[in-house]
PDB file of C-alpha atoms in Angstrom:
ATOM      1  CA  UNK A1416      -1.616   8.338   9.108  1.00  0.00           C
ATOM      2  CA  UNK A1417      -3.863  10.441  11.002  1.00  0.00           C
ATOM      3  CA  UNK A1418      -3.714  10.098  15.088  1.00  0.00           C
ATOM      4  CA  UNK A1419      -6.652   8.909  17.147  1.00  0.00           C
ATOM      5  CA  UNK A1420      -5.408   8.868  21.257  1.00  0.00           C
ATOM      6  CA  UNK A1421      -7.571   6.816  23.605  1.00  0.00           C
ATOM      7  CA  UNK A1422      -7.459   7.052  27.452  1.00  0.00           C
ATOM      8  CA  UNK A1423      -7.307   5.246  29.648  1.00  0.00           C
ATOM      9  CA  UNK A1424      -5.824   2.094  28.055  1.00  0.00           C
ATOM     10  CA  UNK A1425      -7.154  -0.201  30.845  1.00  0.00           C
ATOM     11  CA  UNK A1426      -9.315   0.515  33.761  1.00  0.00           C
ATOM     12  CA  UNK A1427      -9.854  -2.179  36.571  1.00  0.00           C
ATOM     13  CA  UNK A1428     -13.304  -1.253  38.290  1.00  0.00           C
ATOM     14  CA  UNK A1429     -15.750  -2.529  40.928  1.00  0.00           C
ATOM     15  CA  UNK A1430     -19.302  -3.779  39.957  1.00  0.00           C
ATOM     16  CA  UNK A1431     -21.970  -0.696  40.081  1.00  0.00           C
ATOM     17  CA  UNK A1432     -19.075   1.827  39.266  1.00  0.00           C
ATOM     18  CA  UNK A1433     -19.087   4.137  36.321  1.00  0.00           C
ATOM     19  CA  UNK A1434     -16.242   4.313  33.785  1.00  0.00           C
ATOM     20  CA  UNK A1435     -15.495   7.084  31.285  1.00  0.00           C
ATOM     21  CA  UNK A1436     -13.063   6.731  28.436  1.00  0.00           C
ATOM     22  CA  UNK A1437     -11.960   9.692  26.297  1.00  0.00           C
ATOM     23  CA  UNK A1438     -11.238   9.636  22.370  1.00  0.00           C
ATOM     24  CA  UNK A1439      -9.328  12.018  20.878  1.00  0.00           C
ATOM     25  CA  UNK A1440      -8.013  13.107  17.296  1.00  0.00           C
ATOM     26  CA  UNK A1441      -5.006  14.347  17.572  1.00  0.00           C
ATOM     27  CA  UNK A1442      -3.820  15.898  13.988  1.00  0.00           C
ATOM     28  CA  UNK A1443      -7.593  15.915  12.892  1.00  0.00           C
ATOM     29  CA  UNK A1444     -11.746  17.213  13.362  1.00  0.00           C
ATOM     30  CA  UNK A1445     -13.934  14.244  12.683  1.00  0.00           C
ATOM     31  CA  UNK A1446     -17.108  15.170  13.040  1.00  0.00           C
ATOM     32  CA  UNK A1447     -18.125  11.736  13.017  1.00  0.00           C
ATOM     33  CA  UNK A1448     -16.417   8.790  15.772  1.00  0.00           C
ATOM     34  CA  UNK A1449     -17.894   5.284  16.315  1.00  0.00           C
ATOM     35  CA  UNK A1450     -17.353   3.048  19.263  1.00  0.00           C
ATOM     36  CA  UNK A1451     -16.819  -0.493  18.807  1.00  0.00           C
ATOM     37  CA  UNK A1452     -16.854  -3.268  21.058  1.00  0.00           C
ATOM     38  CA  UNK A1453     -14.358  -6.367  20.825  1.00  0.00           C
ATOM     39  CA  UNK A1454     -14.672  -9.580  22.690  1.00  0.00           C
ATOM     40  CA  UNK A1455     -11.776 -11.833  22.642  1.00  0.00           C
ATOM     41  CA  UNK A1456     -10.773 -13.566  19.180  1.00  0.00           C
ATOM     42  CA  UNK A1457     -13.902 -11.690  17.346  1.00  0.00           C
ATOM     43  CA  UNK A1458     -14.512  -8.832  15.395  1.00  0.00           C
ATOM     44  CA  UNK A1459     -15.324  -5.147  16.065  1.00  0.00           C
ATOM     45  CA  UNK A1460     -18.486  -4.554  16.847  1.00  0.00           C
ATOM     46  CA  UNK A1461     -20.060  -1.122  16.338  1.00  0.00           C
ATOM     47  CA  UNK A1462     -21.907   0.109  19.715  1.00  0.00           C
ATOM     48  CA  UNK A1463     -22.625   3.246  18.123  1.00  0.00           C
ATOM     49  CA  UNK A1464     -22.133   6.689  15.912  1.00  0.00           C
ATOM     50  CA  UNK A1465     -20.936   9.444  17.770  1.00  0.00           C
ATOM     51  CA  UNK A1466     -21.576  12.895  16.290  1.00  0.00           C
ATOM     52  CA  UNK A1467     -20.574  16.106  17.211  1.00  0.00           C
ATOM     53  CA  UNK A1468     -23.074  18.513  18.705  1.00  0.00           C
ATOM     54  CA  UNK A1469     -26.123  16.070  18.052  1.00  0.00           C
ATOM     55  CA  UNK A1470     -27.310  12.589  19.489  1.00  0.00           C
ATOM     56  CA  UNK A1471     -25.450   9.365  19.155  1.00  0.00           C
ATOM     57  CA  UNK A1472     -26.866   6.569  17.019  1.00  0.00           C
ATOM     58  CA  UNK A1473     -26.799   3.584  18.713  1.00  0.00           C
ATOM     59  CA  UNK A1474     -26.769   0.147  16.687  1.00  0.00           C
ATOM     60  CA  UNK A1475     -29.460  -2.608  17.719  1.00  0.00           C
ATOM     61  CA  UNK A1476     -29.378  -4.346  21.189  1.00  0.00           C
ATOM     62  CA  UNK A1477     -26.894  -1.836  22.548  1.00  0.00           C
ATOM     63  CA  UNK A1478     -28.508   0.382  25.896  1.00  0.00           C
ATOM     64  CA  UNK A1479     -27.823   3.993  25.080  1.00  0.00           C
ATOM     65  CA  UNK A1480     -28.802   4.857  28.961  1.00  0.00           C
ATOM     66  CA  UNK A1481     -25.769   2.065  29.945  1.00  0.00           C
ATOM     67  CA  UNK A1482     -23.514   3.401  27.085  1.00  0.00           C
ATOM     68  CA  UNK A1483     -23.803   7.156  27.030  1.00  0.00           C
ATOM     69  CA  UNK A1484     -21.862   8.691  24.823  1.00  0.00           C
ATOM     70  CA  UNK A1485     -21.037  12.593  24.482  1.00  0.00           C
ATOM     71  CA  UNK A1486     -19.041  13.935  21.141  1.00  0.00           C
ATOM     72  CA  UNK A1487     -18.771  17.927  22.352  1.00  0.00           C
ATOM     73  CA  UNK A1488     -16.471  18.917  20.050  1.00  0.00           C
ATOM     74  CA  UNK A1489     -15.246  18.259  16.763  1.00  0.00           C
ATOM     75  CA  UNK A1490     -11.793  16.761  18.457  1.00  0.00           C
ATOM     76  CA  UNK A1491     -13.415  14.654  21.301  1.00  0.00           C
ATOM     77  CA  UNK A1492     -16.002  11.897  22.126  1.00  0.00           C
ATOM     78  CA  UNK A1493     -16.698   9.920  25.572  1.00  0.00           C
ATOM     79  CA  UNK A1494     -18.365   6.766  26.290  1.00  0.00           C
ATOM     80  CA  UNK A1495     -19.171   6.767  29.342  1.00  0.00           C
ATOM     81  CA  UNK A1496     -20.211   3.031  30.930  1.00  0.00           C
ATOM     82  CA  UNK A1497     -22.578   3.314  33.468  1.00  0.00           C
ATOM     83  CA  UNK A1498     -23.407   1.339  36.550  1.00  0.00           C
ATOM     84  CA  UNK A1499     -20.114  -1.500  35.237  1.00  0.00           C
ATOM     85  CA  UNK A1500     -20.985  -5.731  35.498  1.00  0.00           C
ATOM     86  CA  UNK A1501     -18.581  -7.908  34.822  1.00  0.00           C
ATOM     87  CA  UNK A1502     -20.660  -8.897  31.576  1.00  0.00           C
ATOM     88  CA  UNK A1503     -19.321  -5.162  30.533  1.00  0.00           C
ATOM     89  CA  UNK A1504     -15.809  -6.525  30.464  1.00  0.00           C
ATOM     90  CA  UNK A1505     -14.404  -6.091  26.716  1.00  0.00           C
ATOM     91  CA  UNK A1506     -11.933  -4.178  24.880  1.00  0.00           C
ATOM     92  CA  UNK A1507     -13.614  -0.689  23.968  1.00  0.00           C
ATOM     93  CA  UNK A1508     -11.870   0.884  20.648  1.00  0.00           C
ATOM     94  CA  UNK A1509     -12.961   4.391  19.214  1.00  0.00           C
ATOM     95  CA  UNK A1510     -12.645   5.243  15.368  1.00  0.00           C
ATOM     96  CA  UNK A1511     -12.792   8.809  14.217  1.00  0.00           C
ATOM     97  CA  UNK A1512     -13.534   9.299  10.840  1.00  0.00           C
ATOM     98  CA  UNK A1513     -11.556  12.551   9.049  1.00  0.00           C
ATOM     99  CA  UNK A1514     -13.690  15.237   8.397  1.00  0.00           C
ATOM    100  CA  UNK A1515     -14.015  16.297   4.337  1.00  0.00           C
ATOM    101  CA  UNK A1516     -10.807  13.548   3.710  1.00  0.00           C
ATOM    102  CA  UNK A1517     -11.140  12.145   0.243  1.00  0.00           C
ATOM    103  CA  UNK A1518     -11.454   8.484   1.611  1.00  0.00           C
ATOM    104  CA  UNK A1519     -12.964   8.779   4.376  1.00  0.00           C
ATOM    105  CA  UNK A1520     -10.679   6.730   6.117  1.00  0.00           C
ATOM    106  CA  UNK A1521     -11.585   5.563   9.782  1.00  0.00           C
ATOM    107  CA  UNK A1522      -8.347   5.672  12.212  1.00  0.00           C
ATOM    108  CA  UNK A1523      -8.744   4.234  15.389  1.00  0.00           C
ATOM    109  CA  UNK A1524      -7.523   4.442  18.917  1.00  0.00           C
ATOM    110  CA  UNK A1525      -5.304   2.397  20.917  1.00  0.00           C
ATOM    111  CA  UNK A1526      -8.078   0.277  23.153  1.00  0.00           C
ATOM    112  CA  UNK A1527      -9.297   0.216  26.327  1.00  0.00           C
ATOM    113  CA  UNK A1528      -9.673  -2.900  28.310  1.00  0.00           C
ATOM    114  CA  UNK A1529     -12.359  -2.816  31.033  1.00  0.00           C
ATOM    115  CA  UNK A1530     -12.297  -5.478  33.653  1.00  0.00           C
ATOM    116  CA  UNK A1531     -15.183  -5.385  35.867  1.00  0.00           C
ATOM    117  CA  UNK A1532     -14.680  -7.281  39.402  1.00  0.00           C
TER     118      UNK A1532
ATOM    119  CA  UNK B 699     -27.650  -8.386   5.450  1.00  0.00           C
ATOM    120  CA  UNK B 700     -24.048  -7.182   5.291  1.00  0.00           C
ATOM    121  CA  UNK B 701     -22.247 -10.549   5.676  1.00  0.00           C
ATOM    122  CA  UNK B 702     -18.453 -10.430   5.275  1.00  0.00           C
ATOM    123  CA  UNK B 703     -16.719 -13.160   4.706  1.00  0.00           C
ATOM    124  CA  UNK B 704     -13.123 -14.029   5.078  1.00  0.00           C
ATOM    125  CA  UNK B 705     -10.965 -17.268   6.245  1.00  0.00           C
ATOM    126  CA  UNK B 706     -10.452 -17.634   9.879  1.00  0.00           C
ATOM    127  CA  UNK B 707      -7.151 -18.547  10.038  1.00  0.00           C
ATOM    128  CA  UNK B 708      -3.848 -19.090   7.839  1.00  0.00           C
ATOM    129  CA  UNK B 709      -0.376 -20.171   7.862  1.00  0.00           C
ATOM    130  CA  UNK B 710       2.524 -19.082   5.396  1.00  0.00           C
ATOM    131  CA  UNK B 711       6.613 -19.093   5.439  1.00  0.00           C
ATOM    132  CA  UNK B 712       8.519 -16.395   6.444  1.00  0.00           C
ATOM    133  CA  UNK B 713       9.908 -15.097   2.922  1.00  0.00           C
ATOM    134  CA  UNK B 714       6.647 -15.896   0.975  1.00  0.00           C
ATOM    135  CA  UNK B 715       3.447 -14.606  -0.475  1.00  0.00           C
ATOM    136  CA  UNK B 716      -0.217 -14.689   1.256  1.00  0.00           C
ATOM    137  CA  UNK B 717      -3.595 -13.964  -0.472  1.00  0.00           C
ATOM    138  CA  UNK B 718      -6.237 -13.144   2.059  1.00  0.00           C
ATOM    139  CA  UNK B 719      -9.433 -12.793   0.517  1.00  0.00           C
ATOM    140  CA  UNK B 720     -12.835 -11.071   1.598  1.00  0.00           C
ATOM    141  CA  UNK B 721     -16.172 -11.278   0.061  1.00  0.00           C
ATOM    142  CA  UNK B 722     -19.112  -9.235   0.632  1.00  0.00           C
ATOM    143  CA  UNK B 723     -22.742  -8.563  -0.368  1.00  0.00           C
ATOM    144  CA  UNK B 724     -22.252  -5.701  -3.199  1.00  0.00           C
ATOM    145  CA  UNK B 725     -26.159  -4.053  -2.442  1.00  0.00           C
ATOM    146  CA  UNK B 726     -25.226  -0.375  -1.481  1.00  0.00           C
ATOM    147  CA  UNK B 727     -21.122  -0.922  -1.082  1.00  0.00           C
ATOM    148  CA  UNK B 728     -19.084   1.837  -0.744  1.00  0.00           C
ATOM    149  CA  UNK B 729     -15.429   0.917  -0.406  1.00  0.00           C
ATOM    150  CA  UNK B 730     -13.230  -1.959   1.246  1.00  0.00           C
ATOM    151  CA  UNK B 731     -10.871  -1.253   3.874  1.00  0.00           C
ATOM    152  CA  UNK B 732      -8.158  -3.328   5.025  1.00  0.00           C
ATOM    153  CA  UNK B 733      -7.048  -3.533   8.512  1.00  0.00           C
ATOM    154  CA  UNK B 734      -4.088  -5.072  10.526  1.00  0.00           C
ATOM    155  CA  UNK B 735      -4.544  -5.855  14.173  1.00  0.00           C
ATOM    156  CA  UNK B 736      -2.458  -7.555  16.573  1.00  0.00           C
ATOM    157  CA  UNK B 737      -3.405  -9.024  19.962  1.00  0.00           C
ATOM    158  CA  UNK B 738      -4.700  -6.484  22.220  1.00  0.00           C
ATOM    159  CA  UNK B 739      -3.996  -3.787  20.015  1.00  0.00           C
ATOM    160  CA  UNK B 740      -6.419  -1.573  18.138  1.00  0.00           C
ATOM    161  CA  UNK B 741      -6.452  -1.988  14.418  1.00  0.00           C
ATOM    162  CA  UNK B 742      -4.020  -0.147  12.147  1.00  0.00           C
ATOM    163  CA  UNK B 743      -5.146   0.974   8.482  1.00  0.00           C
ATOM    164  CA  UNK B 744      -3.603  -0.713   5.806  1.00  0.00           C
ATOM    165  CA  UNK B 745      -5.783   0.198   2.464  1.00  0.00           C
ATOM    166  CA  UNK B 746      -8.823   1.609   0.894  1.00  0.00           C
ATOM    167  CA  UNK B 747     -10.264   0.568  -2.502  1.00  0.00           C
ATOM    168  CA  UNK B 748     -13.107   1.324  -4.201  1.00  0.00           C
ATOM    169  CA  UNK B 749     -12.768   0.925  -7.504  1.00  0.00           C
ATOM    170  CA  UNK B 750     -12.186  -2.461  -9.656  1.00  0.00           C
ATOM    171  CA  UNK B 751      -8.164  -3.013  -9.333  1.00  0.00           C
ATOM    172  CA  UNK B 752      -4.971  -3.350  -7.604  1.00  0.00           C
ATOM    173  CA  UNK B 753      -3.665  -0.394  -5.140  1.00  0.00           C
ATOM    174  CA  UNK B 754      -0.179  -1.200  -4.069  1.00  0.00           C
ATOM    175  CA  UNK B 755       1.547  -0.066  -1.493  1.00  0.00           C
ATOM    176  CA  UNK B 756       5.353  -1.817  -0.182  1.00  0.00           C
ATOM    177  CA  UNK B 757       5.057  -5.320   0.748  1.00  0.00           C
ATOM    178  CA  UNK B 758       1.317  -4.996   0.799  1.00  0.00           C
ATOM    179  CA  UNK B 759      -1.249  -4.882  -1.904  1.00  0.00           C
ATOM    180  CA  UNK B 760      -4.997  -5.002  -1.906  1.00  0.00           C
ATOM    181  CA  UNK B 761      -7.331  -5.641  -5.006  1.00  0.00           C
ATOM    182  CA  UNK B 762     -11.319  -5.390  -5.724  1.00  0.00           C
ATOM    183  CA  UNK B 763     -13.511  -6.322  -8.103  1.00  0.00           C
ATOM    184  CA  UNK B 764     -17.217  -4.770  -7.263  1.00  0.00           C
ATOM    185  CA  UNK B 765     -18.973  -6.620  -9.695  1.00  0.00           C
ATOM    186  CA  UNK B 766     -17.965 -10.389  -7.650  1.00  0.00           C
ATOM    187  CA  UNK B 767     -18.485  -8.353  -3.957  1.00  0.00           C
ATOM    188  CA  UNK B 768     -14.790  -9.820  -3.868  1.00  0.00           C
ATOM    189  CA  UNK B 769     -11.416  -8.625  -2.483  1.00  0.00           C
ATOM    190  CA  UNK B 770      -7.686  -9.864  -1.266  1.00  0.00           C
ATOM    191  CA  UNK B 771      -5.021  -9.122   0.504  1.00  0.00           C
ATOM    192  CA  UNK B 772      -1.641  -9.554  -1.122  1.00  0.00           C
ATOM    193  CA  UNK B 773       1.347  -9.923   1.692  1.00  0.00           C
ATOM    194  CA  UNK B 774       4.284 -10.200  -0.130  1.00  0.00           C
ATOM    195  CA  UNK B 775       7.966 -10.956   1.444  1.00  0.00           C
ATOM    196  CA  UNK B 776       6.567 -12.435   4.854  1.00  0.00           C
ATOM    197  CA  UNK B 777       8.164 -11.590   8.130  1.00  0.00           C
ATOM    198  CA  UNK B 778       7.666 -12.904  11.600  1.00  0.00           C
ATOM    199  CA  UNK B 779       5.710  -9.031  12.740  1.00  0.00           C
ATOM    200  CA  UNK B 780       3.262  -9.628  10.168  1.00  0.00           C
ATOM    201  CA  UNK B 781       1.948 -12.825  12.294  1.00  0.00           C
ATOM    202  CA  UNK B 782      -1.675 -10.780  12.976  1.00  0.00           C
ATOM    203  CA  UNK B 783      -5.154 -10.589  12.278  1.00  0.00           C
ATOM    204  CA  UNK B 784      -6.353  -9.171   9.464  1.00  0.00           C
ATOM    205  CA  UNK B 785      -9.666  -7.266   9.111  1.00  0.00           C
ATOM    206  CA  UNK B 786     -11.872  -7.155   5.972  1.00  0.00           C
ATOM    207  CA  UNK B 787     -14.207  -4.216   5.625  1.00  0.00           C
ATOM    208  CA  UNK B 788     -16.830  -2.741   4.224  1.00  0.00           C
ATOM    209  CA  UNK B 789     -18.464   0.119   3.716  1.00  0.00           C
ATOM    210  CA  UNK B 790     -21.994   0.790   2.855  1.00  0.00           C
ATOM    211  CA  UNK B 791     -23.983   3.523   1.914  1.00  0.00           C
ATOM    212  CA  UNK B 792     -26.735   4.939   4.146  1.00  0.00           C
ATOM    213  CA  UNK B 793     -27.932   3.945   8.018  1.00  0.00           C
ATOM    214  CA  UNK B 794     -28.572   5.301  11.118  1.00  0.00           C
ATOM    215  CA  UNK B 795     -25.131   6.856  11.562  1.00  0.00           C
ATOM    216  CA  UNK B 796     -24.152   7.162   7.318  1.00  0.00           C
ATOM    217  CA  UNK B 797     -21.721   4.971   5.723  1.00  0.00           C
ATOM    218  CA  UNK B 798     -20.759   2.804   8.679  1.00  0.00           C
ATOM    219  CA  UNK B 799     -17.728   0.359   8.230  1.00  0.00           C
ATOM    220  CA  UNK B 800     -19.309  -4.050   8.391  1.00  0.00           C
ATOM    221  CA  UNK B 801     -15.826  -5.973   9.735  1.00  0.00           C
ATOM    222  CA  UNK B 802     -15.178  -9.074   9.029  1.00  0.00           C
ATOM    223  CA  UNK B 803     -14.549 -11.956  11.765  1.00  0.00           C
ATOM    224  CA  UNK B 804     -10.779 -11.252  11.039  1.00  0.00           C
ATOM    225  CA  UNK B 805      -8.053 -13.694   9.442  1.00  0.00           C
ATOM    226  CA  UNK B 806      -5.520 -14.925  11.869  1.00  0.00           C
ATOM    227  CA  UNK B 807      -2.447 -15.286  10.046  1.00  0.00           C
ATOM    228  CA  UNK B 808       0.748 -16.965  11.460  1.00  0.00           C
ATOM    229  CA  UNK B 809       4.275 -16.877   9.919  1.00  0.00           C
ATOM    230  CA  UNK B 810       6.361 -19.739  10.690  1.00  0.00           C
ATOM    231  CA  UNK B 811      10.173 -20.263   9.949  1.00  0.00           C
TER     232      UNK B 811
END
């Protein structure tokens, strides 16, 4: 299957500091990535729709000043937390979605596991 | 709404057969994914349907019937490494972002000796 990188896999980070994590496809453009948000022994849930060269679309309840996301180019998206809590700890996963593929299939990164002190 | 709905938690024998099954609201549904995650990893892709049926693929199968909003998992010939969670979902037509993926709350399956 198609290769999604994600970086850094865990960042450690004191309260009021920013964090940026990178997404990456690897073997693939998708012009569209989501971010997703996973607290431990839930679901995914989706922050918000990252598309290249125009505004994210962020789902209900989520801060798009705290969360700010940037998709420059058809191989790369950041989310970018701003001004970290420790209520900001989570495991962040990106999803890129393949460009023109038949299914439509979303592939998703490794993780990244923020831990605010 | 979007609900998903799928078991929290099973147990099956190493060497057996587990059904995992998902249901979902059929308004504006636009394929059924299935995902395998383990602890602290992301989620790996393990099928797509969208059409009524059975895709197979190895020890894994997946089936969907879009008239009952209904689908399962099929794990055939356990082994210990498929002790994971298992993500249900959907996809539905239209939203802010287009055709976003609804997950599940995930099934935790164990495999015991």
């Amino acid at each position: 299957g198609a290769v999604v990188s994600q970086h850094p896999s865990r960042v450690i980070c004191k309260s009021g500091t920013s964090v940026k994590i990178e997404c990456r496809s690897l073997d693939f453009q998708a012009t569209t990535m989501f971010w997703y948000r996973q607290f431990p022994k839930q679901s995914l849930m989706l922050m918000a729709t990252s598309n290249e060269g125009s505004k994210a679309t962020y789902e209900q309840g989520v801060e798009k000043d705290k969360f700010l996301i940037n998709h420059a180019s058809l191989t790369l998206s950041t989310l970018t937390v701003t001004s970290a809590h420790p209520e900001d700890s989570s495991f962040y996963i990106c999803s890129a979605r393949e460009t023109g593929g038949a299914k439509n299939i979303q592939y998703f990164g490794a993780g990244t596991r923020l831990s605010v002190l | 709404g979007q609900n998903i709905d799928q078991p929290t938690e099973m147990t099956a024998t190493e060497g057996a057969i587990v059904q995992i099954n998902c249901t979902y609201q059929t308004s504006g549904f636009n394929g059924l994914f299935w995902y395998q995650q383990h602890a602290g990893e992301a989620p790996t892709f393990l099928s797509y349907n969208v059409l009524d049926g059975l895709e197979e693929k190895g020890r894994f199968s997946s089936f969907l019937s879009r008239s009952k909003g209904y689908s399962y998992l099929l794990l055939k010939e356990l082994q210990m490494k498929d002790s994971a969670s298992y993500l249900c979902a959907a996809r539905f037509f239209g939203g802010g972002g287009g055709n976003k993926l609804t997950f599940g709350t995930g099934t935790q399956l164990k495999v015991e000796l």
